[in-house]
Short mmCIF file of C-alpha atoms in Angstrom, two decimals:
data_model
loop_
_atom_site.label_atom_id
_atom_site.label_comp_id
_atom_site.label_asym_id
_atom_site.label_seq_id
_atom_site.Cartn_x
_atom_site.Cartn_y
_atom_site.Cartn_z
CA UNK M 128 -0.53 -14.36 -19.42
CA UNK M 129 -1.72 -16.42 -16.63
CA UNK M 130 -5.26 -16.80 -15.32
CA UNK M 131 -4.13 -15.87 -11.72
CA UNK M 132 -5.64 -12.98 -10.11
CA UNK M 133 -3.05 -10.96 -7.88
CA UNK M 134 -4.82 -9.35 -4.55
CA UNK M 135 -3.50 -6.24 -2.81
CA UNK M 136 -4.85 -4.83 0.37
CA UNK M 137 -3.96 -1.23 1.25
CA UNK M 138 -4.49 -0.18 4.75
CA UNK M 139 -3.97 2.81 6.78
CA UNK M 140 -5.61 6.09 8.08
CA UNK M 141 -7.03 9.02 6.28
CA UNK M 142 -4.56 11.48 5.00
CA UNK M 143 -1.60 9.13 4.17
CA UNK M 144 -2.32 8.79 0.54
CA UNK M 145 -3.76 5.41 0.33
CA UNK M 146 -6.31 6.51 -2.37
CA UNK M 147 -3.49 8.03 -4.56
CA UNK M 148 -1.26 5.03 -3.97
CA UNK M 149 -4.40 2.44 -4.97
CA UNK M 150 -4.94 4.59 -7.96
CA UNK M 151 -1.17 4.55 -9.15
CA UNK M 152 -1.45 0.48 -8.60
CA UNK M 153 -4.41 0.48 -10.74
CA UNK M 154 -3.11 2.53 -13.45
CA UNK M 155 0.30 0.78 -13.40
CA UNK M 156 -1.70 -2.69 -13.90
CA UNK M 157 -3.78 -1.36 -16.74
CA UNK M 158 -0.73 0.17 -18.61
CA UNK M 159 1.05 -3.42 -18.26
CA UNK M 160 -2.21 -4.94 -19.96
CA UNK M 161 -4.08 -6.39 -17.03
CA UNK M 162 -7.77 -6.27 -16.04
CA UNK M 163 -8.10 -4.39 -13.05
CA UNK M 164 -10.61 -3.74 -10.29
CA UNK M 165 -10.59 -1.52 -7.34
CA UNK M 166 -12.70 -0.79 -4.22
CA UNK M 167 -12.32 1.71 -1.11
CA UNK M 168 -13.81 1.69 2.14
CA UNK M 169 -13.36 4.89 4.07
CA UNK M 170 -14.16 5.20 7.87
CA UNK M 171 -14.24 8.70 8.90
CA UNK M 172 -11.09 8.98 6.44
CA UNK M 173 -11.02 12.91 6.84
CA UNK M 174 -10.64 12.58 10.44
CA UNK M 175 -7.76 10.04 10.75
CA UNK M 176 -10.18 7.22 10.65
CA UNK M 177 -9.48 3.71 8.83
CA UNK M 178 -9.19 3.72 5.14
CA UNK M 179 -9.13 0.41 3.11
CA UNK M 180 -8.53 0.02 -0.70
CA UNK M 181 -8.75 -3.35 -2.74
CA UNK M 182 -6.79 -3.72 -5.82
CA UNK M 183 -7.14 -6.72 -7.87
CA UNK M 184 -5.41 -7.21 -11.21
CA UNK M 185 -5.14 -10.36 -13.80
CA UNK M 186 -5.94 -11.52 -17.24
CA UNK M 187 -9.77 -11.17 -16.01
CA UNK M 188 -11.14 -10.01 -12.64
CA UNK M 189 -14.69 -10.48 -11.73
CA UNK M 190 -14.93 -8.73 -8.18
CA UNK M 191 -13.20 -5.76 -6.63
CA UNK M 192 -12.98 -7.28 -3.21
CA UNK M 193 -10.13 -9.15 -1.93
CA UNK M 194 -11.65 -12.23 -0.15
CA UNK M 195 -10.53 -12.84 3.70
CA UNK M 196 -7.40 -14.89 3.33
CA UNK M 197 -6.61 -14.62 -0.28
CA UNK M 198 -4.59 -11.27 -0.17
CA UNK M 199 -1.31 -11.72 -1.83
CA UNK M 200 0.09 -8.37 -0.54
CA UNK M 201 -0.99 -6.32 2.49
CA UNK M 202 0.38 -2.99 1.76
CA UNK M 203 0.09 -1.03 5.21
CA UNK M 204 0.50 2.88 6.07
CA UNK M 205 0.19 2.42 9.44
CA UNK M 206 1.11 -0.52 11.94
CA UNK M 207 -2.07 -1.02 13.98
CA UNK M 208 -4.50 -0.58 10.68
CA UNK M 209 -1.83 -3.11 9.19
CA UNK M 210 -2.29 -5.82 12.12
CA UNK M 211 -5.98 -5.21 12.22
CA UNK M 212 -6.29 -6.47 8.43
CA UNK M 213 -3.88 -9.26 8.40
CA UNK M 214 -6.87 -11.80 8.33
CA UNK M 215 -7.11 -10.83 4.67
CA UNK M 216 -3.76 -12.14 3.57
CA UNK M 217 -3.15 -15.56 2.52
CA UNK M 218 -0.78 -18.01 4.18
CA UNK M 219 2.53 -17.03 3.13
CA UNK M 220 1.42 -13.53 2.03
CA UNK M 221 3.66 -10.46 1.82
CA UNK M 222 3.35 -7.58 4.15
CA UNK M 223 5.27 -4.23 3.35
CA UNK M 224 4.27 -2.05 6.11
CA UNK M 225 5.33 1.76 7.06
CA UNK M 226 6.90 1.55 10.53
CA UNK M 227 4.61 4.46 11.83
CA UNK M 228 1.99 4.53 14.62
CA UNK M 229 -0.88 6.96 14.31
CA UNK M 230 -2.72 7.22 17.46
CA UNK M 231 -6.33 6.86 16.98
CA UNK M 232 -8.94 9.19 18.88
CA UNK M 233 -9.81 6.85 21.51
CA UNK M 234 -5.78 6.66 22.46
CA UNK M 235 -5.48 10.59 22.02
CA UNK M 236 -8.30 11.18 24.60
CA UNK M 237 -6.82 8.65 26.98
CA UNK M 238 -9.69 6.06 26.80
CA UNK M 239 -7.26 3.24 25.39
CA UNK M 240 -3.47 2.74 24.96
CA UNK M 241 -1.72 2.09 21.70
CA UNK M 242 -0.82 -1.42 21.58
CA UNK M 243 2.90 -2.29 22.21
CA UNK M 244 5.12 -3.84 19.76
CA UNK M 245 3.07 -3.79 16.71
CA UNK M 246 5.85 -4.35 14.12
CA UNK M 247 7.07 -7.34 16.19
CA UNK M 248 3.63 -8.80 16.16
CA UNK M 249 3.21 -8.08 12.71
CA UNK M 250 6.76 -9.93 11.80
CA UNK M 251 6.01 -12.87 14.06
CA UNK M 252 2.73 -13.62 12.04
CA UNK M 253 4.00 -12.88 8.63
CA UNK M 254 7.77 -13.86 8.15
CA UNK M 255 7.66 -12.26 4.87
CA UNK M 256 7.36 -8.75 6.24
CA UNK M 257 9.41 -5.63 5.09
CA UNK M 258 9.16 -2.96 7.77
CA UNK M 259 9.76 0.59 6.02
CA UNK M 260 10.95 3.90 7.47
CA UNK M 261 8.64 5.60 4.95
CA UNK M 262 8.56 8.87 7.04
CA UNK M 263 12.18 9.27 7.18
CA UNK M 264 13.06 8.29 3.53
CA UNK M 265 10.24 10.59 2.15
CA UNK M 266 11.77 13.31 4.29
CA UNK M 267 15.18 12.59 2.79
CA UNK M 268 13.51 12.48 -0.92
CA UNK M 269 12.21 16.07 -0.17
CA UNK M 270 8.63 15.77 1.47
CA UNK M 271 7.40 13.81 4.29
CA UNK M 272 4.09 13.60 2.17
CA UNK M 273 5.72 11.24 -0.35
CA UNK M 274 6.04 8.20 2.12
CA UNK M 275 3.30 6.83 0.38
CA UNK M 276 5.23 6.59 -2.80
CA UNK M 277 8.31 5.26 -1.11
CA UNK M 278 5.99 2.42 0.08
CA UNK M 279 4.90 1.88 -3.43
CA UNK M 280 8.11 1.64 -4.58
CA UNK M 281 9.00 -1.22 -1.90
CA UNK M 282 5.57 -2.86 -2.99
CA UNK M 283 6.86 -2.49 -6.69
CA UNK M 284 9.97 -4.74 -6.35
CA UNK M 285 7.49 -7.65 -5.16
CA UNK M 286 5.45 -7.59 -8.28
CA UNK M 287 6.37 -8.59 -11.78
CA UNK M 288 5.57 -5.45 -13.47
CA UNK M 289 8.27 -3.59 -15.55
CA UNK M 290 9.47 -0.50 -13.94
CA UNK M 291 8.46 1.66 -16.89
CA UNK M 292 4.68 1.14 -16.37
CA UNK M 293 5.28 2.22 -12.72
CA UNK M 294 6.93 5.50 -13.63
CA UNK M 295 4.24 6.19 -16.33
CA UNK M 296 1.60 5.79 -13.78
CA UNK M 297 3.25 8.00 -11.27
CA UNK M 298 3.99 10.77 -13.75
CA UNK M 299 0.12 10.58 -15.05
CA UNK M 300 -1.40 10.72 -11.32
CA UNK M 301 0.90 12.82 -9.20
CA UNK M 302 0.57 16.65 -9.42
CA UNK M 303 3.58 18.08 -11.57
CA UNK M 304 4.76 20.26 -8.75
CA UNK M 305 5.42 17.08 -6.59
CA UNK M 306 6.76 14.91 -9.29
CA UNK M 307 10.47 14.97 -8.73
CA UNK M 308 9.96 14.30 -5.22
CA UNK M 309 7.48 11.49 -5.78
CA UNK M 310 10.08 9.88 -8.42
CA UNK M 311 12.89 9.86 -5.97
CA UNK M 312 10.94 8.44 -3.33
CA UNK M 313 9.64 5.54 -5.54
CA UNK M 314 13.18 4.95 -6.34
CA UNK M 315 14.26 4.86 -2.56
CA UNK M 316 11.37 2.51 -1.83
CA UNK M 317 12.74 0.22 -4.73
CA UNK M 318 16.10 0.19 -3.43
CA UNK M 319 14.83 -1.63 0.04
CA UNK M 320 15.71 -5.19 0.34
#
């Protein structure tokens, strides 16, 4: 096992399943035999505010926070939030981002406008960027709320962790009534290039 610590930053808005995705990531890495540290930052997450979670894993991890410029993967659930946190990504890092715009309160009340071409801006700054239509794939899997698991599947293909650990973690963390849809959504995400 290498001494390298892998850094993943999950960003989005409250209600998108970011915290569950962070739990599944952490559980997967623990099942695979790694030391794991996780932290969460909630900014009015109950009201669509910013949510950020850091997950770090490796042979030995000392801090839960991903230092600025050291993120290996930015796992984005919403475009503007993903763009806001690109500074946490290291040069040459990977972005897996949901092709979704959620208007923040200032936009909803007409004080500001949602920036145009967010996906293009992210792709220009990060050549290793996978734009995922998470909502539509989740609907195709059977439930729009499984978009987080579609994204998790896409992220899983960028990490050298056996699929069996991902499946075991999903089975452990997702409620039984939603398990089949989430397993299907995960496989759909894994199938993306």
